mmCIF file of C-alpha atoms in Angstrom:
data_model
loop_
_atom_site.group_PDB
_atom_site.id
_atom_site.type_symbol
_atom_site.label_atom_id
_atom_site.label_comp_id
_atom_site.label_asym_id
_atom_site.label_seq_id
_atom_site.Cartn_x
_atom_site.Cartn_y
_atom_site.Cartn_z
ATOM 1 C CA UNK A 9 13.693 20.342 -11.385
ATOM 2 C CA UNK A 10 11.082 21.595 -9.235
ATOM 3 C CA UNK A 11 9.056 18.385 -8.204
ATOM 4 C CA UNK A 12 5.609 18.165 -6.261
ATOM 5 C CA UNK A 13 5.026 14.966 -4.921
ATOM 6 C CA UNK A 14 1.310 13.796 -3.613
ATOM 7 C CA UNK A 15 0.731 10.740 -2.216
ATOM 8 C CA UNK A 16 -2.778 8.511 -1.045
ATOM 9 C CA UNK A 17 -2.874 7.788 3.010
ATOM 10 C CA UNK A 18 -5.108 4.768 2.451
ATOM 11 C CA UNK A 19 -2.637 2.607 4.007
ATOM 12 C CA UNK A 20 1.315 3.500 4.284
ATOM 13 C CA UNK A 21 2.380 1.738 1.258
ATOM 14 C CA UNK A 22 2.231 4.849 -1.007
ATOM 15 C CA UNK A 23 4.220 6.907 1.358
ATOM 16 C CA UNK A 24 6.834 3.663 1.857
ATOM 17 C CA UNK A 25 7.372 3.941 -1.952
ATOM 18 C CA UNK A 26 7.540 7.669 -2.279
ATOM 19 C CA UNK A 27 10.163 8.557 0.459
ATOM 20 C CA UNK A 28 12.987 6.422 -1.100
ATOM 21 C CA UNK A 29 12.311 7.781 -4.490
ATOM 22 C CA UNK A 30 11.871 11.655 -3.071
ATOM 23 C CA UNK A 31 15.322 10.696 -1.266
ATOM 24 C CA UNK A 32 16.701 9.564 -4.606
ATOM 25 C CA UNK A 33 15.669 12.608 -6.737
ATOM 26 C CA UNK A 34 16.875 15.270 -4.083
ATOM 27 C CA UNK A 35 19.971 13.509 -4.000
ATOM 28 C CA UNK A 36 20.192 14.269 -7.764
ATOM 29 C CA UNK A 37 20.129 17.757 -7.578
ATOM 30 C CA UNK A 38 15.961 18.239 -7.821
ATOM 31 C CA UNK A 39 13.625 20.129 -5.646
ATOM 32 C CA UNK A 40 11.030 18.310 -3.915
ATOM 33 C CA UNK A 41 8.026 19.117 -2.268
ATOM 34 C CA UNK A 42 5.605 16.755 -0.456
ATOM 35 C CA UNK A 43 1.485 16.774 0.274
ATOM 36 C CA UNK A 44 -0.287 14.307 2.360
ATOM 37 C CA UNK A 45 -2.704 13.698 5.133
ATOM 38 C CA UNK A 46 -2.760 11.533 8.082
ATOM 39 C CA UNK A 47 -0.130 9.199 9.083
ATOM 40 C CA UNK A 48 1.762 9.569 5.606
ATOM 41 C CA UNK A 49 2.236 13.440 6.305
ATOM 42 C CA UNK A 50 3.812 12.648 9.754
ATOM 43 C CA UNK A 51 6.220 10.185 7.856
ATOM 44 C CA UNK A 52 7.131 12.610 5.200
ATOM 45 C CA UNK A 53 7.537 15.749 7.608
ATOM 46 C CA UNK A 54 10.153 13.323 9.580
ATOM 47 C CA UNK A 55 12.232 12.916 5.863
ATOM 48 C CA UNK A 56 11.943 16.177 3.881
ATOM 49 C CA UNK A 57 12.344 20.012 4.598
ATOM 50 C CA UNK A 58 9.403 20.312 2.117
ATOM 51 C CA UNK A 59 6.354 18.614 3.840
ATOM 52 C CA UNK A 60 2.729 19.834 3.795
ATOM 53 C CA UNK A 61 -0.420 18.485 5.009
ATOM 54 C CA UNK A 62 -3.493 18.004 2.930
ATOM 55 C CA UNK A 63 -6.873 16.811 4.023
ATOM 56 C CA UNK A 64 -6.931 12.877 3.767
ATOM 57 C CA UNK A 65 -9.302 10.633 2.187
ATOM 58 C CA UNK A 66 -10.260 7.800 4.141
ATOM 59 C CA UNK A 67 -12.424 4.347 4.186
ATOM 60 C CA UNK A 68 -15.398 4.456 6.874
ATOM 61 C CA UNK A 69 -13.914 2.567 9.608
ATOM 62 C CA UNK A 70 -14.792 1.401 13.040
ATOM 63 C CA UNK A 71 -13.291 -0.919 16.050
ATOM 64 C CA UNK A 72 -14.275 -4.064 13.734
ATOM 65 C CA UNK A 73 -11.987 -2.641 10.630
ATOM 66 C CA UNK A 74 -13.176 -0.985 7.284
ATOM 67 C CA UNK A 75 -17.153 -1.211 6.846
ATOM 68 C CA UNK A 76 -17.388 -1.401 3.326
ATOM 69 C CA UNK A 77 -21.506 -0.874 3.587
ATOM 70 C CA UNK A 78 -21.004 2.677 5.356
ATOM 71 C CA UNK A 79 -18.214 3.490 3.037
ATOM 72 C CA UNK A 80 -20.376 3.389 0.265
ATOM 73 C CA UNK A 81 -22.873 5.741 1.876
ATOM 74 C CA UNK A 82 -19.886 7.900 2.969
ATOM 75 C CA UNK A 83 -18.834 8.751 -0.629
ATOM 76 C CA UNK A 84 -21.810 11.237 -0.480
ATOM 77 C CA UNK A 85 -22.565 11.932 2.875
ATOM 78 C CA UNK A 86 -21.400 12.600 6.318
ATOM 79 C CA UNK A 87 -21.453 9.828 9.061
ATOM 80 C CA UNK A 88 -20.948 9.775 12.850
ATOM 81 C CA UNK A 89 -17.693 7.839 13.890
ATOM 82 C CA UNK A 90 -15.919 6.964 16.820
ATOM 83 C CA UNK A 91 -12.709 8.194 16.826
ATOM 84 C CA UNK A 92 -10.239 5.471 19.190
ATOM 85 C CA UNK A 93 -7.411 7.989 19.636
ATOM 86 C CA UNK A 94 -9.466 10.883 21.048
ATOM 87 C CA UNK A 95 -11.982 8.283 22.515
ATOM 88 C CA UNK A 96 -15.107 10.094 21.382
ATOM 89 C CA UNK A 97 -17.723 10.267 18.439
ATOM 90 C CA UNK A 98 -16.997 12.886 15.724
ATOM 91 C CA UNK A 99 -18.579 13.157 12.194
ATOM 92 C CA UNK A 100 -16.503 12.028 9.351
ATOM 93 C CA UNK A 101 -17.146 14.159 5.982
ATOM 94 C CA UNK A 102 -18.022 12.582 3.093
ATOM 95 C CA UNK A 103 -15.492 11.431 0.651
ATOM 96 C CA UNK A 104 -16.936 14.071 -1.808
ATOM 97 C CA UNK A 105 -16.212 16.974 0.357
ATOM 98 C CA UNK A 106 -12.906 15.360 1.884
ATOM 99 C CA UNK A 107 -11.740 15.375 -2.157
ATOM 100 C CA UNK A 108 -12.697 19.138 -2.571
ATOM 101 C CA UNK A 109 -10.818 20.092 0.895
ATOM 102 C CA UNK A 110 -8.019 18.521 -0.567
ATOM 103 C CA UNK A 111 -7.843 19.622 -4.164
ATOM 104 C CA UNK A 112 -7.926 23.056 -2.580
ATOM 105 C CA UNK A 113 -5.110 22.340 -0.005
ATOM 106 C CA UNK A 114 -2.870 21.287 -2.710
ATOM 107 C CA UNK A 115 -4.243 24.561 -5.119
ATOM 108 C CA UNK A 116 -3.415 27.306 -2.410
ATOM 109 C CA UNK A 117 0.475 25.869 -2.844
ATOM 110 C CA UNK A 118 0.775 25.850 -6.851
ATOM 111 C CA UNK A 119 1.726 29.561 -7.727
ATOM 112 C CA UNK A 120 4.258 29.351 -4.899
ATOM 113 C CA UNK A 121 6.039 26.127 -5.791
ATOM 114 C CA UNK A 122 5.237 26.455 -9.535
ATOM 115 C CA UNK A 123 6.514 22.834 -10.013
ATOM 116 C CA UNK A 124 7.905 21.557 -13.254
ATOM 117 C CA UNK A 125 6.225 17.945 -12.835
ATOM 118 C CA UNK A 126 3.734 16.506 -10.373
ATOM 119 C CA UNK A 127 4.276 13.058 -9.306
ATOM 120 C CA UNK A 128 0.999 11.153 -7.630
ATOM 121 C CA UNK A 129 1.135 8.157 -6.207
ATOM 122 C CA UNK A 130 -2.383 6.841 -5.922
ATOM 123 C CA UNK A 131 -3.745 10.275 -5.587
ATOM 124 C CA UNK A 132 -6.345 11.125 -8.296
ATOM 125 C CA UNK A 133 -7.262 14.613 -6.939
ATOM 126 C CA UNK A 134 -3.734 16.026 -7.718
ATOM 127 C CA UNK A 135 -4.301 14.546 -11.268
ATOM 128 C CA UNK A 136 -7.142 16.439 -11.650
ATOM 129 C CA UNK A 137 -4.834 19.587 -10.030
ATOM 130 C CA UNK A 138 -2.365 18.637 -13.026
ATOM 131 C CA UNK A 139 -5.137 19.059 -15.656
ATOM 132 C CA UNK A 140 -6.499 21.870 -14.538
ATOM 133 C CA UNK A 141 -3.028 23.934 -14.326
ATOM 134 C CA UNK A 142 -1.577 22.270 -17.407
ATOM 135 C CA UNK A 143 1.198 20.981 -15.130
ATOM 136 C CA UNK A 144 3.031 17.649 -16.527
ATOM 137 C CA UNK A 145 2.204 14.746 -14.477
ATOM 138 C CA UNK A 146 3.389 10.942 -13.569
ATOM 139 C CA UNK A 147 1.212 8.673 -11.992
ATOM 140 C CA UNK A 148 2.194 5.728 -9.868
ATOM 141 C CA UNK A 149 -0.203 3.105 -9.148
ATOM 142 C CA UNK A 150 -0.912 -0.652 -8.476
ATOM 143 C CA UNK A 151 -4.484 0.084 -8.199
ATOM 144 C CA UNK A 152 -6.439 1.310 -11.701
ATOM 145 C CA UNK A 153 -9.131 -1.103 -13.001
ATOM 146 C CA UNK A 154 -9.666 -3.229 -10.240
ATOM 147 C CA UNK A 155 -11.672 -6.708 -11.376
ATOM 148 C CA UNK A 156 -11.463 -8.776 -7.969
ATOM 149 C CA UNK A 157 -14.484 -8.211 -5.706
ATOM 150 C CA UNK A 158 -15.754 -4.940 -6.804
ATOM 151 C CA UNK A 159 -19.194 -4.546 -7.698
ATOM 152 C CA UNK A 160 -20.273 -2.679 -10.637
ATOM 153 C CA UNK A 161 -21.655 0.272 -8.577
ATOM 154 C CA UNK A 162 -17.658 1.418 -9.248
ATOM 155 C CA UNK A 163 -17.888 1.639 -12.644
ATOM 156 C CA UNK A 164 -18.737 5.557 -13.225
ATOM 157 C CA UNK A 165 -15.952 6.244 -10.808
ATOM 158 C CA UNK A 166 -13.417 4.289 -13.375
ATOM 159 C CA UNK A 167 -14.445 6.751 -16.206
ATOM 160 C CA UNK A 168 -13.556 9.626 -13.919
ATOM 161 C CA UNK A 169 -10.495 7.974 -13.037
ATOM 162 C CA UNK A 170 -9.516 7.290 -16.777
ATOM 163 C CA UNK A 171 -10.378 10.916 -17.497
ATOM 164 C CA UNK A 172 -7.481 12.241 -15.580
ATOM 165 C CA UNK A 173 -4.919 9.129 -15.855
ATOM 166 C CA UNK A 174 -4.766 9.693 -19.426
ATOM 167 C CA UNK A 175 -3.455 12.822 -19.435
ATOM 168 C CA UNK A 176 -0.474 11.842 -17.591
ATOM 169 C CA UNK A 177 2.935 11.606 -19.388
ATOM 170 C CA UNK A 178 3.959 8.666 -18.271
ATOM 171 C CA UNK A 179 2.255 5.692 -15.582
ATOM 172 C CA UNK A 180 4.237 3.882 -13.241
ATOM 173 C CA UNK A 181 3.500 0.516 -11.957
ATOM 174 C CA UNK A 182 5.857 -0.570 -9.083
ATOM 175 C CA UNK A 183 5.169 -4.043 -9.839
ATOM 176 C CA UNK A 184 6.421 -7.133 -12.130
ATOM 177 C CA UNK A 185 5.331 -7.761 -15.512
ATOM 178 C CA UNK A 186 3.105 -10.251 -16.613
ATOM 179 C CA UNK A 187 2.607 -13.224 -15.440
ATOM 180 C CA UNK A 188 4.054 -12.385 -11.682
ATOM 181 C CA UNK A 189 2.214 -8.973 -11.249
ATOM 182 C CA UNK A 190 1.309 -9.368 -7.519
ATOM 183 C CA UNK A 191 -1.362 -6.242 -8.080
ATOM 184 C CA UNK A 192 -2.654 -8.052 -11.133
ATOM 185 C CA UNK A 193 -6.486 -8.062 -10.417
ATOM 186 C CA UNK A 194 -6.062 -4.223 -8.758
ATOM 187 C CA UNK A 195 -4.916 -2.997 -11.836
ATOM 188 C CA UNK A 196 -6.773 -5.047 -14.276
ATOM 189 C CA UNK A 197 -6.865 -5.670 -17.884
ATOM 190 C CA UNK A 198 -5.414 -2.256 -19.646
ATOM 191 C CA UNK A 199 -4.888 -3.794 -22.912
ATOM 192 C CA UNK A 200 -6.677 -1.436 -25.778
ATOM 193 C CA UNK A 201 -7.283 1.217 -23.124
ATOM 194 C CA UNK A 202 -6.657 4.765 -24.090
ATOM 195 C CA UNK A 203 -3.638 5.165 -21.859
ATOM 196 C CA UNK A 204 -1.887 1.499 -22.674
ATOM 197 C CA UNK A 205 1.010 3.251 -24.443
ATOM 198 C CA UNK A 206 1.635 5.211 -21.168
ATOM 199 C CA UNK A 207 2.131 2.256 -18.745
ATOM 200 C CA UNK A 208 5.556 0.578 -17.518
ATOM 201 C CA UNK A 209 5.487 -2.109 -15.115
ATOM 202 C CA UNK A 210 9.349 -1.480 -13.569
ATOM 203 C CA UNK A 211 9.088 -3.192 -10.846
ATOM 204 C CA UNK A 212 9.475 -2.720 -7.379
ATOM 205 C CA UNK A 213 10.999 0.310 -5.464
ATOM 206 C CA UNK A 214 12.750 -1.956 -3.030
ATOM 207 C CA UNK A 215 15.678 -4.337 -3.704
ATOM 208 C CA UNK A 216 14.177 -7.762 -4.350
ATOM 209 C CA UNK A 217 17.673 -9.441 -4.229
ATOM 210 C CA UNK A 218 17.375 -12.679 -2.174
ATOM 211 C CA UNK A 219 18.391 -12.894 1.464
ATOM 212 C CA UNK A 220 18.793 -16.221 3.027
ATOM 213 C CA UNK A 221 17.497 -16.499 6.542
ATOM 214 C CA UNK A 222 16.481 -19.316 9.136
ATOM 215 C CA UNK A 223 13.221 -20.761 9.752
ATOM 216 C CA UNK A 224 12.846 -19.765 13.764
ATOM 217 C CA UNK A 225 9.507 -18.395 13.912
ATOM 218 C CA UNK A 226 6.210 -17.109 12.474
ATOM 219 C CA UNK A 227 6.187 -13.565 11.693
ATOM 220 C CA UNK A 228 2.608 -11.439 11.654
ATOM 221 C CA UNK A 229 3.270 -7.744 10.843
ATOM 222 C CA UNK A 230 -0.029 -5.805 11.511
ATOM 223 C CA UNK A 231 -0.576 -2.652 9.935
ATOM 224 C CA UNK A 232 -3.590 -0.067 9.345
ATOM 225 C CA UNK A 233 -5.671 2.025 11.208
ATOM 226 C CA UNK A 234 -6.671 0.998 14.959
ATOM 227 C CA UNK A 235 -9.809 -0.688 13.692
ATOM 228 C CA UNK A 236 -8.375 -2.916 11.287
ATOM 229 C CA UNK A 237 -5.299 -3.582 13.639
ATOM 230 C CA UNK A 238 -7.892 -4.897 16.150
ATOM 231 C CA UNK A 239 -9.555 -6.923 14.065
ATOM 232 C CA UNK A 240 -6.515 -8.728 12.950
ATOM 233 C CA UNK A 241 -5.147 -9.340 15.974
ATOM 234 C CA UNK A 242 -8.363 -10.896 17.533
ATOM 235 C CA UNK A 243 -8.179 -13.422 14.362
ATOM 236 C CA UNK A 244 -4.376 -14.036 15.164
ATOM 237 C CA UNK A 245 -3.617 -14.213 18.762
ATOM 238 C CA UNK A 246 -6.060 -17.492 19.358
ATOM 239 C CA UNK A 247 -4.566 -19.245 16.412
ATOM 240 C CA UNK A 248 -0.763 -18.522 17.012
ATOM 241 C CA UNK A 249 -1.541 -19.572 20.829
ATOM 242 C CA UNK A 250 -2.267 -22.626 20.013
ATOM 243 C CA UNK A 251 0.763 -23.559 17.996
ATOM 244 C CA UNK A 252 3.982 -25.000 19.265
ATOM 245 C CA UNK A 253 5.913 -22.937 17.133
ATOM 246 C CA UNK A 254 7.277 -19.408 17.910
ATOM 247 C CA UNK A 255 5.478 -16.006 16.798
ATOM 248 C CA UNK A 256 6.286 -12.480 16.662
ATOM 249 C CA UNK A 257 3.506 -9.984 16.359
ATOM 250 C CA UNK A 258 4.094 -6.627 15.453
ATOM 251 C CA UNK A 259 1.234 -4.207 16.143
ATOM 252 C CA UNK A 260 2.390 -1.237 13.645
ATOM 253 C CA UNK A 261 1.823 1.457 16.258
ATOM 254 C CA UNK A 262 4.850 4.187 16.407
ATOM 255 C CA UNK A 263 5.634 5.671 19.443
ATOM 256 C CA UNK A 264 7.185 3.974 22.867
ATOM 257 C CA UNK A 265 8.351 0.448 22.183
ATOM 258 C CA UNK A 266 6.589 -2.172 24.364
ATOM 259 C CA UNK A 267 6.230 -5.925 24.586
ATOM 260 C CA UNK A 268 4.504 -8.571 26.061
ATOM 261 C CA UNK A 269 4.537 -12.595 25.663
ATOM 262 C CA UNK A 270 1.749 -14.716 25.626
ATOM 263 C CA UNK A 271 2.311 -18.133 25.661
ATOM 264 C CA UNK A 272 4.811 -18.790 22.488
ATOM 265 C CA UNK A 273 3.782 -15.338 20.976
ATOM 266 C CA UNK A 274 5.667 -12.253 21.659
ATOM 267 C CA UNK A 275 3.770 -9.229 20.737
ATOM 268 C CA UNK A 276 5.153 -5.774 20.141
ATOM 269 C CA UNK A 277 3.542 -2.528 19.762
ATOM 270 C CA UNK A 278 6.361 -1.565 17.152
ATOM 271 C CA UNK A 279 9.648 -2.802 15.807
ATOM 272 C CA UNK A 280 12.795 -0.728 14.560
ATOM 273 C CA UNK A 281 13.495 -1.138 10.728
ATOM 274 C CA UNK A 282 16.560 -3.649 11.905
ATOM 275 C CA UNK A 283 14.184 -5.683 14.175
ATOM 276 C CA UNK A 284 11.550 -6.155 11.576
ATOM 277 C CA UNK A 285 14.623 -6.811 9.061
ATOM 278 C CA UNK A 286 15.655 -9.729 11.035
ATOM 279 C CA UNK A 287 12.210 -11.061 11.770
ATOM 280 C CA UNK A 288 11.163 -11.231 8.805
ATOM 281 C CA UNK A 289 14.649 -12.681 7.514
ATOM 282 C CA UNK A 290 14.677 -15.370 9.804
ATOM 283 C CA UNK A 291 10.599 -16.195 9.461
ATOM 284 C CA UNK A 292 9.432 -19.671 8.554
ATOM 285 C CA UNK A 293 6.386 -18.075 6.874
ATOM 286 C CA UNK A 294 4.707 -14.727 7.409
ATOM 287 C CA UNK A 295 0.964 -14.046 8.131
ATOM 288 C CA UNK A 296 0.064 -10.465 6.863
ATOM 289 C CA UNK A 297 -3.105 -8.750 5.386
ATOM 290 C CA UNK A 298 -1.983 -8.596 1.724
ATOM 291 C CA UNK A 299 -0.303 -4.900 1.306
ATOM 292 C CA UNK A 300 1.472 -4.377 -1.802
ATOM 293 C CA UNK A 301 4.593 -3.365 -0.371
ATOM 294 C CA UNK A 302 4.777 -6.347 2.459
ATOM 295 C CA UNK A 303 3.895 -8.432 -0.501
ATOM 296 C CA UNK A 304 7.147 -7.816 -1.923
ATOM 297 C CA UNK A 305 8.979 -8.135 1.259
ATOM 298 C CA UNK A 306 7.827 -11.581 1.191
ATOM 299 C CA UNK A 307 9.338 -12.086 -2.220
ATOM 300 C CA UNK A 308 12.718 -10.174 -1.260
ATOM 301 C CA UNK A 309 13.319 -12.908 1.501
ATOM 302 C CA UNK A 310 11.635 -15.925 0.074
ATOM 303 C CA UNK A 311 9.005 -16.498 2.514
ATOM 304 C CA UNK A 312 5.470 -18.428 1.998
ATOM 305 C CA UNK A 313 2.658 -16.535 3.572
ATOM 306 C CA UNK A 314 -0.846 -16.275 4.454
ATOM 307 C CA UNK A 315 -2.981 -13.531 3.919
ATOM 308 C CA UNK A 316 -5.838 -12.302 6.166
ATOM 309 C CA UNK A 317 -6.998 -9.048 3.524
ATOM 310 C CA UNK A 318 -9.098 -6.462 5.606
ATOM 311 C CA UNK A 319 -9.639 -4.639 2.457
ATOM 312 C CA UNK A 320 -10.480 -5.097 -1.368
ATOM 313 C CA UNK A 321 -7.198 -4.108 -2.561
ATOM 314 C CA UNK A 322 -5.216 -6.655 -0.235
ATOM 315 C CA UNK A 323 -7.987 -8.774 -1.193
ATOM 316 C CA UNK A 324 -6.768 -8.975 -4.873
ATOM 317 C CA UNK A 325 -3.124 -8.943 -3.543
ATOM 318 C CA UNK A 326 -3.903 -12.104 -1.389
ATOM 319 C CA UNK A 327 -5.632 -13.914 -4.398
ATOM 320 C CA UNK A 328 -2.811 -13.616 -6.866
ATOM 321 C CA UNK A 329 -0.396 -14.706 -4.389
ATOM 322 C CA UNK A 330 -2.560 -17.709 -3.739
ATOM 323 C CA UNK A 331 -2.815 -18.227 -7.512
ATOM 324 C CA UNK A 332 0.758 -18.336 -7.843
ATOM 325 C CA UNK A 333 1.112 -20.622 -5.279
ATOM 326 C CA UNK A 334 2.991 -18.840 -2.760
ATOM 327 C CA UNK A 335 0.514 -17.700 -0.311
ATOM 328 C CA UNK A 336 -2.862 -19.147 1.540
ATOM 329 C CA UNK A 337 -5.934 -16.543 1.712
ATOM 330 C CA UNK A 338 -8.235 -16.519 4.980
ATOM 331 C CA UNK A 339 -11.007 -14.614 6.335
ATOM 332 C CA UNK A 340 -11.275 -15.538 9.826
ATOM 333 C CA UNK A 341 -9.751 -17.944 12.974
ATOM 334 C CA UNK A 342 -11.042 -20.817 11.868
ATOM 335 C CA UNK A 343 -9.263 -20.666 8.240
ATOM 336 C CA UNK A 344 -6.275 -19.409 9.463
ATOM 337 C CA UNK A 345 -5.746 -22.374 11.697
ATOM 338 C CA UNK A 346 -6.651 -24.642 9.201
ATOM 339 C CA UNK A 347 -4.053 -22.943 6.784
ATOM 340 C CA UNK A 348 -1.017 -22.969 9.388
ATOM 341 C CA UNK A 349 -1.624 -26.860 9.379
ATOM 342 C CA UNK A 350 -1.585 -27.042 5.727
ATOM 343 C CA UNK A 351 1.062 -24.717 5.721
ATOM 344 C CA UNK A 352 3.244 -27.095 7.980
ATOM 345 C CA UNK A 353 2.369 -30.176 5.705
ATOM 346 C CA UNK A 354 2.921 -28.664 2.068
ATOM 347 C CA UNK A 355 6.051 -25.846 3.122
ATOM 348 C CA UNK A 356 8.298 -27.021 0.580
ATOM 349 C CA UNK A 357 5.846 -26.678 -2.347
ATOM 350 C CA UNK A 358 5.081 -23.015 -1.088
ATOM 351 C CA UNK A 359 8.780 -22.190 -0.480
ATOM 352 C CA UNK A 360 9.754 -23.529 -4.092
ATOM 353 C CA UNK A 361 7.165 -21.270 -5.487
ATOM 354 C CA UNK A 362 7.539 -17.980 -3.658
ATOM 355 C CA UNK A 363 11.519 -18.826 -4.872
ATOM 356 C CA UNK A 364 10.268 -18.634 -8.255
ATOM 357 C CA UNK A 365 8.570 -15.247 -7.353
ATOM 358 C CA UNK A 366 12.147 -13.763 -6.073
ATOM 359 C CA UNK A 367 13.837 -14.946 -9.117
ATOM 360 C CA UNK A 368 11.678 -12.967 -11.344
ATOM 361 C CA UNK A 369 11.347 -9.880 -9.367
ATOM 362 C CA UNK A 370 15.093 -9.524 -8.480
ATOM 363 C CA UNK A 371 15.453 -9.042 -12.171
ATOM 364 C CA UNK A 372 14.366 -5.290 -11.605
ATOM 365 C CA UNK A 373 14.881 -2.471 -10.156
ATOM 366 C CA UNK A 374 11.923 -0.262 -9.899
ATOM 367 C CA UNK A 375 13.647 2.571 -8.179
ATOM 368 C CA UNK A 376 16.195 3.263 -10.675
ATOM 369 C CA UNK A 377 13.875 2.819 -13.631
ATOM 370 C CA UNK A 378 11.103 5.154 -11.897
ATOM 371 C CA UNK A 379 13.889 8.009 -11.491
ATOM 372 C CA UNK A 380 14.902 7.679 -15.264
ATOM 373 C CA UNK A 381 11.450 7.995 -16.241
ATOM 374 C CA UNK A 382 10.551 11.195 -13.737
ATOM 375 C CA UNK A 383 14.318 12.667 -15.182
ATOM 376 C CA UNK A 384 13.097 12.521 -18.799
ATOM 377 C CA UNK A 385 9.358 13.173 -18.637
ATOM 378 C CA UNK A 386 9.753 16.503 -19.526
#
């Protein structure tokens, strides 16, 4: 089959899922084509021959992280924003215009590729294209009808999303079935929905078989755009400097590797896959923002965690991990310091709960099941 993949670039969790999925399907003899924007595109072009750039869709963000009020205005109106990479002000297109540009970037390749199936990870624009051109589609998502932290303002958008999702052949949720669904509050209640019979919870797209490690340090992997990373570091560093435990912070900045030591904290601008593996495996607990993929990493290594969400989707994941007794959710440095003290006092309880999450999660192989679904979608 000729398979056209698209993925959202709102966080790198989407692209980190479709890379292993694309490789498996490529090895099975299928022809694969990939579309995304921003850093997701940069990662895809390193891994695949057919990777194409399309207009990215992004939140409005400044040096303090994502600004929700400005993001709401930016849905319809362009806004000035400071580009930290070029260190100058520029105009950010409205989300409406970004969607239009993205749609036409995808459309211009359709006749050349003539895909048998379109696979969209979090990309509703691509589903609209599939509907318009009558291309069978599979939707991969851990965010459908969010119920946590979202205002009724977004309800009209939910109806638009439903319109295109219902046309899909199958909806793959790379998460555990209830009650251990980490993205539970972001998926929402789909019982009785028009696409309920198309949904399958397949499990994580990574091997979640438990890996035993030591409890040598606190590990804090930071990810996201520059403003988000800066915000997290300002919360993390003062709190971690006060602890007697060794801490490792990864800033998630690809490129030339550099490190610095501040007190008991080792700060790395980037960790290789092997280094990250070791840092996660040997952590006592993990401090992160609540990204979906990292949630399953903490489950794989059975590490309790502290979550500092920087956007609503992460907030939903963090709340579910908190409700499962695997994590503590915090908002600022003061709450982080208090949570670190609680983690030390009740560590055995959090460890027990996250081991239960691992036991449930490791029964599923989401990648194998997703491949089967895609190969039989036609």
